[in-house]
Amino acid sequence: MKISARPLLDNSVDAELFVGRRDELAAIWDGLNAELNVLVTGDRGTGRTSLLRQLQLDSREPFTGARREGDFPMSFVRVEGISDGRDVLARVVEQVTGEPAVDSDGPDVLLRRLSDFRLQFIDATLRRWAAESDDGTAPLGTRLYPVIIVDDVTASAGHALFGRYRDEVWATGYLWAVSVRESDRQGLLTPPADAFFEKIVDVPPLSRTESIKLITRRAGIDMEPQASTLADAVGRNPRDLVSALRGFLQDPGSYEDNYLALADRDNALWALGRPASMLAAEMKVRGPVSASDEDLLAALGWTRPRAVQVFKQLYEKGLVRSSEVSSGPGRPRRVYELTPPAEWLRTEHADPEDQK
């Protein structure tokens, strides 16, 4: 039974749990085979990290499937939450070279270190291949394509690195496979960064069949009837599916209640009208959000006052809950998230006398 929410790793054990995404994996290889940088986009929880880990695993396999002849040594760098492009680059340099970055090193110095390391790596690899060969020469026709995977880059950091320093990053000689949340995609691809990524691969929700297969594999038992219902109840997002499975396995008696609660909550959202449904749909994808989030407002085509108005409508009905989040100097931000279905149902059906 594998019901942890962690992303899958690049090993044979986790590969058994990897479901679907063959088209997306082939599309990434198409880009790398053509010596193009690849941007992988998808909503929160769609499995971008697991997909890139599977790419790593594939890179160590013999030349089969979508991968063409060539050697693709890959470095994996996770940069979630880093908002500064220089800090992302420093993390990349540390991960690729194995040496710490100095705080005083600017982007130019860091990029030069990255480029120098690639040249040293290729020279050492060719020498090793020659030493291991029968005639003392490196094999002909085999090409080296060092790849840097940068996972979960923010729009601001990604645009600074691949926009402001686009040409310098190109000159390092690496191929790049970068993942970004769909909500950050537009910000990252603002020119001139858009020219850096010549291949874009979208990671959509799983199909219904793939969703059922994911639940069954994670459970380790045959539970197709329950898997079908869970997939219909929570949608096709892998993270949500694993969460629903974990809840079911930990408390099977709550299965029917949670399913009905989800339907009731969605009906209540629908009854409030199209604006409420639109905002709820964005919240399901984005998680906690603020009425001042620019990406959210752009996606909805709203002003901030309009967002405040709809958030208030949802809050008064108990369909969202709020909290204050501090991210540095200044006033804390008020963020909202959808009230979990079971919690909303308990509140909605509670005796008013019990709430006093």
Coordinates of C-alpha atoms in Angstrom, one line a residue:
M1 CA 0.0 0.0 0.0
K2 CA 1.5 3.4 -1.1
I3 CA -0.8 6.2 0.0
S4 CA 1.8 8.9 0.8
A5 CA 1.3 12.2 -0.8
R6 CA 5.0 12.6 -1.7
P7 CA 6.0 12.7 -5.4
L8 CA 7.4 9.5 -6.9
L9 CA 11.2 9.1 -7.1
D10 CA 13.4 7.9 -9.9
N11 CA 13.6 4.3 -8.9
S12 CA 12.2 1.0 -10.0
V13 CA 9.9 0.7 -6.9
D14 CA 8.2 4.0 -7.5
A15 CA 8.1 3.4 -11.2
E16 CA 5.6 0.6 -10.6
L17 CA 3.2 3.3 -9.2
F18 CA 3.6 5.7 -12.1
V19 CA 0.4 5.8 -14.1
G20 CA -0.3 7.4 -17.5
R21 CA 1.6 10.4 -18.7
R22 CA 3.2 8.4 -21.6
D23 CA 2.2 11.1 -24.1
E24 CA 3.7 13.8 -21.9
L25 CA 6.9 11.8 -21.3
A26 CA 7.3 11.2 -25.1
A27 CA 6.7 14.9 -25.8
I28 CA 9.5 15.9 -23.3
W29 CA 11.8 13.5 -25.0
D30 CA 10.9 14.9 -28.4
G31 CA 12.0 18.3 -27.2
L32 CA 15.3 17.0 -25.7
N33 CA 16.1 14.9 -28.7
A34 CA 15.7 18.0 -30.8
E35 CA 18.1 19.8 -28.4
L36 CA 15.2 22.1 -27.3
N37 CA 14.6 23.5 -23.8
V38 CA 11.3 22.2 -22.4
L39 CA 8.7 23.8 -20.1
V40 CA 6.4 21.5 -18.3
T41 CA 3.2 23.1 -17.0
G42 CA 0.3 21.8 -14.9
D43 CA -2.0 22.6 -12.1
R44 CA -1.1 21.9 -8.5
G45 CA -1.1 18.2 -7.7
T46 CA -1.1 17.0 -11.3
G47 CA 2.2 15.1 -10.9
R48 CA 4.8 17.3 -12.6
T49 CA 7.5 16.3 -10.2
S50 CA 6.7 12.5 -10.5
L51 CA 6.8 13.0 -14.3
L52 CA 10.2 14.6 -14.2
R53 CA 11.5 11.9 -11.9
Q54 CA 10.3 9.3 -14.4
L55 CA 12.2 11.2 -17.1
Q56 CA 15.3 10.8 -15.0
L57 CA 14.8 7.1 -14.7
D58 CA 14.2 6.8 -18.4
S59 CA 17.5 8.7 -19.1
R60 CA 19.4 5.8 -17.4
E61 CA 17.8 3.1 -19.5
P62 CA 19.0 1.7 -22.9
F63 CA 18.1 3.6 -26.0
T64 CA 14.4 2.6 -26.3
G65 CA 11.0 4.2 -26.8
A66 CA 10.9 7.9 -27.3
R67 CA 14.5 8.5 -26.4
R68 CA 16.9 8.5 -29.3
E69 CA 20.6 7.8 -29.4
G70 CA 22.6 10.0 -27.0
D71 CA 23.5 10.2 -23.4
F72 CA 21.3 12.5 -21.2
P73 CA 22.9 12.8 -17.7
M74 CA 20.4 14.7 -15.6
S75 CA 20.6 16.8 -12.5
F76 CA 17.4 17.4 -10.6
V77 CA 16.9 20.7 -8.7
R78 CA 13.8 21.5 -6.7
V79 CA 13.3 25.3 -6.2
E80 CA 9.8 25.5 -4.8
G81 CA 9.2 28.8 -3.1
I82 CA 12.4 30.6 -4.2
S83 CA 11.3 33.9 -5.7
D84 CA 14.8 35.3 -6.7
G85 CA 16.4 34.3 -9.9
R86 CA 19.9 34.5 -8.6
D87 CA 19.0 32.3 -5.7
V88 CA 17.5 29.7 -8.1
L89 CA 20.7 29.8 -10.1
A90 CA 22.8 29.3 -6.9
R91 CA 20.7 26.3 -6.0
V92 CA 21.2 24.9 -9.5
V93 CA 25.0 25.4 -9.4
E94 CA 25.2 23.7 -6.0
Q95 CA 23.2 20.7 -7.1
V96 CA 25.0 20.3 -10.5
T97 CA 28.6 20.9 -9.4
G98 CA 28.3 19.5 -5.9
E99 CA 30.1 22.7 -4.6
P100 CA 28.4 25.4 -2.5
A101 CA 27.7 28.8 -4.0
V102 CA 29.2 31.9 -2.3
D103 CA 26.8 34.6 -1.3
S104 CA 28.9 37.2 -3.1
D105 CA 28.8 35.3 -6.4
G106 CA 26.6 37.1 -8.9
P107 CA 24.7 35.5 -11.8
D108 CA 27.7 36.0 -14.2
V109 CA 30.0 34.1 -11.9
L110 CA 27.5 31.4 -11.2
L111 CA 26.8 30.9 -14.9
R112 CA 30.5 30.7 -15.7
R113 CA 30.9 28.0 -13.0
L114 CA 28.1 26.1 -14.6
S115 CA 29.6 26.3 -18.1
D116 CA 33.1 25.3 -16.9
F117 CA 31.7 22.3 -15.0
R118 CA 29.9 21.1 -18.2
L119 CA 33.1 21.2 -20.2
Q120 CA 35.0 19.4 -17.5
F121 CA 32.3 16.8 -17.2
I122 CA 32.2 16.1 -20.9
D123 CA 36.0 15.9 -21.1
A124 CA 36.1 13.5 -18.2
T125 CA 33.3 11.4 -19.6
L126 CA 35.0 11.0 -23.0
R127 CA 38.3 10.1 -21.3
R128 CA 36.5 7.4 -19.3
W129 CA 34.8 6.0 -22.3
A130 CA 38.1 5.8 -24.1
A131 CA 39.7 4.1 -21.2
E132 CA 36.9 1.5 -21.1
S133 CA 37.0 0.8 -24.8
D134 CA 38.9 -1.9 -26.5
D135 CA 40.9 0.4 -28.8
G136 CA 41.4 3.3 -26.4
T137 CA 39.0 5.7 -28.2
A138 CA 35.6 7.0 -27.3
P139 CA 32.6 5.4 -29.1
L140 CA 31.7 7.2 -32.3
G141 CA 28.2 8.7 -32.8
T142 CA 27.4 8.9 -29.1
R143 CA 26.6 12.5 -28.1
L144 CA 26.4 14.0 -24.6
Y145 CA 23.4 16.2 -23.7
P146 CA 23.7 17.2 -20.0
V147 CA 20.2 18.2 -18.8
I148 CA 19.3 20.3 -15.8
I149 CA 15.8 19.7 -14.4
V150 CA 14.4 22.7 -12.4
D151 CA 11.2 21.7 -10.7
D152 CA 8.5 24.1 -9.5
V153 CA 10.1 27.4 -10.4
T154 CA 8.1 30.5 -9.6
A155 CA 7.1 33.0 -12.2
S156 CA 9.3 35.8 -10.9
A157 CA 12.5 33.7 -10.4
G158 CA 12.0 31.8 -13.7
H159 CA 11.5 35.0 -15.7
A160 CA 14.5 36.6 -14.1
L161 CA 16.8 33.6 -14.9
F162 CA 15.5 32.6 -18.3
G163 CA 14.5 36.1 -19.4
R164 CA 17.0 38.6 -18.1
Y165 CA 19.9 36.1 -18.4
R166 CA 18.4 34.1 -21.3
D167 CA 21.4 34.3 -23.7
E168 CA 23.9 33.7 -20.9
V169 CA 22.0 30.6 -19.8
W170 CA 21.8 29.4 -23.4
A171 CA 25.6 29.8 -23.7
T172 CA 26.2 27.3 -20.8
G173 CA 25.5 24.5 -23.2
Y174 CA 23.0 22.6 -21.1
L175 CA 19.5 21.5 -22.0
W176 CA 16.8 22.5 -19.5
A177 CA 13.6 20.9 -18.5
V178 CA 11.7 23.3 -16.2
S179 CA 8.4 22.8 -14.5
V180 CA 6.0 25.6 -13.5
R181 CA 2.5 25.7 -12.0
E182 CA -0.1 26.6 -14.6
S183 CA -1.0 29.7 -12.5
D184 CA 2.7 31.0 -13.0
R185 CA 3.0 30.1 -16.6
Q186 CA 2.0 33.4 -18.1
G187 CA 4.3 35.3 -15.8
L188 CA 7.3 33.1 -16.6
L189 CA 6.7 33.2 -20.4
T190 CA 6.7 37.0 -20.5
P191 CA 9.2 38.1 -23.2
P192 CA 12.1 37.5 -23.6
A193 CA 11.8 34.3 -21.6
D194 CA 9.2 32.9 -24.0
A195 CA 11.9 32.4 -26.6
F196 CA 14.0 30.2 -24.3
F197 CA 11.4 27.5 -24.1
E198 CA 10.8 26.1 -27.6
K199 CA 8.8 23.1 -26.4
I200 CA 5.9 23.4 -23.9
V201 CA 4.3 20.2 -22.5
D202 CA 1.1 20.5 -20.6
V203 CA 0.2 18.0 -17.8
P204 CA -3.6 17.6 -17.8
P205 CA -5.7 15.7 -15.3
L206 CA -5.6 12.0 -15.6
S207 CA -8.3 10.2 -17.7
R208 CA -11.0 8.3 -15.7
T209 CA -9.4 5.0 -16.6
E210 CA -5.9 6.2 -15.4
S211 CA -7.5 7.6 -12.2
I212 CA -9.0 4.3 -11.3
K213 CA -5.7 2.5 -12.1
L214 CA -3.8 5.0 -9.9
I215 CA -6.1 4.3 -6.9
T216 CA -5.9 0.5 -7.4
R217 CA -2.1 0.5 -7.7
R218 CA -1.7 2.7 -4.6
A219 CA -4.2 0.6 -2.6
G220 CA -2.4 -2.7 -3.6
I221 CA -5.8 -4.4 -3.6
D222 CA -8.7 -4.8 -6.1
M223 CA -11.1 -2.0 -5.2
E224 CA -12.3 -1.0 -8.7
P225 CA -15.9 -0.2 -7.6
Q226 CA -14.7 2.2 -4.8
A227 CA -12.0 3.5 -7.1
S228 CA -14.6 4.5 -9.7
T229 CA -16.7 6.4 -7.2
L230 CA -13.6 8.1 -5.7
A231 CA -12.5 9.2 -9.1
D232 CA -15.9 10.6 -9.9
A233 CA -16.1 12.4 -6.6
V234 CA -12.7 14.2 -6.5
G235 CA -11.9 14.6 -10.1
R236 CA -8.7 13.5 -11.9
N237 CA -6.0 15.3 -10.0
P238 CA -3.4 12.6 -8.7
R239 CA -2.8 14.4 -5.4
D240 CA -6.5 14.6 -4.7
L241 CA -7.0 11.0 -5.7
V242 CA -4.3 9.8 -3.3
S243 CA -5.7 12.0 -0.5
A244 CA -9.2 10.5 -1.1
L245 CA -7.8 7.0 -1.0
R246 CA -6.0 7.6 2.2
G247 CA -9.1 8.9 3.8
F248 CA -11.1 6.0 2.7
L249 CA -8.6 3.4 3.9
Q250 CA -8.2 5.1 7.2
D251 CA -11.9 5.4 7.8
P252 CA -14.0 3.2 5.4
G253 CA -17.2 4.1 7.2
S254 CA -16.8 7.7 6.1
Y255 CA -16.7 6.8 2.4
E256 CA -20.4 7.3 1.6
D257 CA -20.7 10.4 3.8
N258 CA -17.7 12.1 2.2
Y259 CA -19.0 11.4 -1.3
L260 CA -22.4 12.8 -0.5
A261 CA -20.8 15.8 1.3
L262 CA -18.8 16.7 -1.8
A263 CA -21.9 16.6 -4.0
D264 CA -23.8 18.7 -1.5
R265 CA -21.1 21.3 -1.3
D266 CA -20.7 21.5 -5.0
N267 CA -24.5 21.9 -5.4
A268 CA -24.4 24.8 -2.8
L269 CA -21.7 26.5 -4.8
W270 CA -23.6 26.1 -8.0
A271 CA -26.7 27.5 -6.4
L272 CA -24.9 30.8 -5.7
G273 CA -24.4 31.4 -9.4
R274 CA -21.7 31.4 -12.0
P275 CA -19.2 33.8 -10.3
A276 CA -19.1 31.7 -7.2
S277 CA -18.6 28.5 -9.3
M278 CA -15.9 30.2 -11.3
L279 CA -14.0 31.3 -8.1
A280 CA -14.5 27.8 -6.5
A281 CA -13.0 26.1 -9.6
E282 CA -9.9 28.3 -9.4
M283 CA -9.6 27.6 -5.7
K284 CA -9.7 23.8 -6.3
V285 CA -6.7 24.2 -8.6
R286 CA -4.7 26.8 -6.8
G287 CA -5.3 26.0 -3.2
P288 CA -5.4 29.0 -0.7
V289 CA -5.7 32.3 -2.5
S290 CA -6.1 36.0 -1.7
A291 CA -8.4 38.6 -3.3
S292 CA -5.3 40.5 -4.4
D293 CA -3.6 37.6 -6.2
E294 CA -2.9 39.0 -9.6
D295 CA -2.9 35.7 -11.4
L296 CA -6.2 34.8 -9.9
L297 CA -7.8 38.1 -11.0
A298 CA -6.3 37.8 -14.5
A299 CA -7.7 34.2 -14.9
L300 CA -11.2 35.4 -13.8
G301 CA -11.1 38.7 -15.5
W302 CA -12.1 40.5 -12.3
T303 CA -11.1 43.5 -10.3
R304 CA -10.0 43.1 -6.7
P305 CA -13.3 44.6 -5.3
R306 CA -15.3 42.1 -7.4
A307 CA -13.2 39.2 -5.9
V308 CA -13.7 40.5 -2.4
Q309 CA -17.5 40.6 -3.0
V310 CA -17.6 37.0 -4.2
F311 CA -15.3 35.7 -1.4
K312 CA -17.6 37.4 1.1
Q313 CA -20.6 35.6 -0.5
L314 CA -18.9 32.3 -0.2
Y315 CA -17.7 33.0 3.4
E316 CA -21.2 33.9 4.6
K317 CA -22.4 30.6 3.4
G318 CA -19.6 28.7 5.1
L319 CA -18.2 27.5 1.8
V320 CA -14.8 29.0 2.3
R321 CA -12.7 29.6 5.4
S322 CA -10.1 32.3 5.9
S323 CA -6.8 32.9 7.7
E324 CA -4.1 35.5 7.8
V325 CA -0.7 34.8 6.3
S326 CA 2.4 36.9 7.0
S327 CA 5.1 36.9 4.3
G328 CA 7.4 39.6 5.6
P329 CA 7.0 43.3 6.5
G330 CA 3.6 44.9 6.2
R331 CA 0.1 43.7 7.0
P332 CA -0.7 40.0 6.8
R333 CA -2.6 38.8 3.7
R334 CA -6.1 37.3 4.2
V335 CA -6.2 34.0 2.2
Y336 CA -9.2 31.8 1.6
E337 CA -9.6 28.1 0.9
L338 CA -12.7 25.9 0.2
T339 CA -14.2 24.4 3.3
P340 CA -13.6 20.6 3.2
P341 CA -16.9 18.9 2.2
A342 CA -17.5 17.0 5.4
E343 CA -16.7 20.0 7.6
W344 CA -19.1 22.2 5.5
L345 CA -21.9 19.5 5.7
R346 CA -21.5 19.3 9.5
T347 CA -21.9 23.0 9.8
E348 CA -24.7 23.3 7.3
H349 CA -26.8 20.6 9.1
A350 CA -25.9 21.5 12.7
D351 CA -28.6 22.4 15.1
P352 CA -28.5 26.2 15.6
E353 CA -28.9 25.7 19.4
D354 CA -25.7 23.6 19.4
Q355 CA -23.8 26.5 17.7
K356 CA -24.6 29.0 20.4

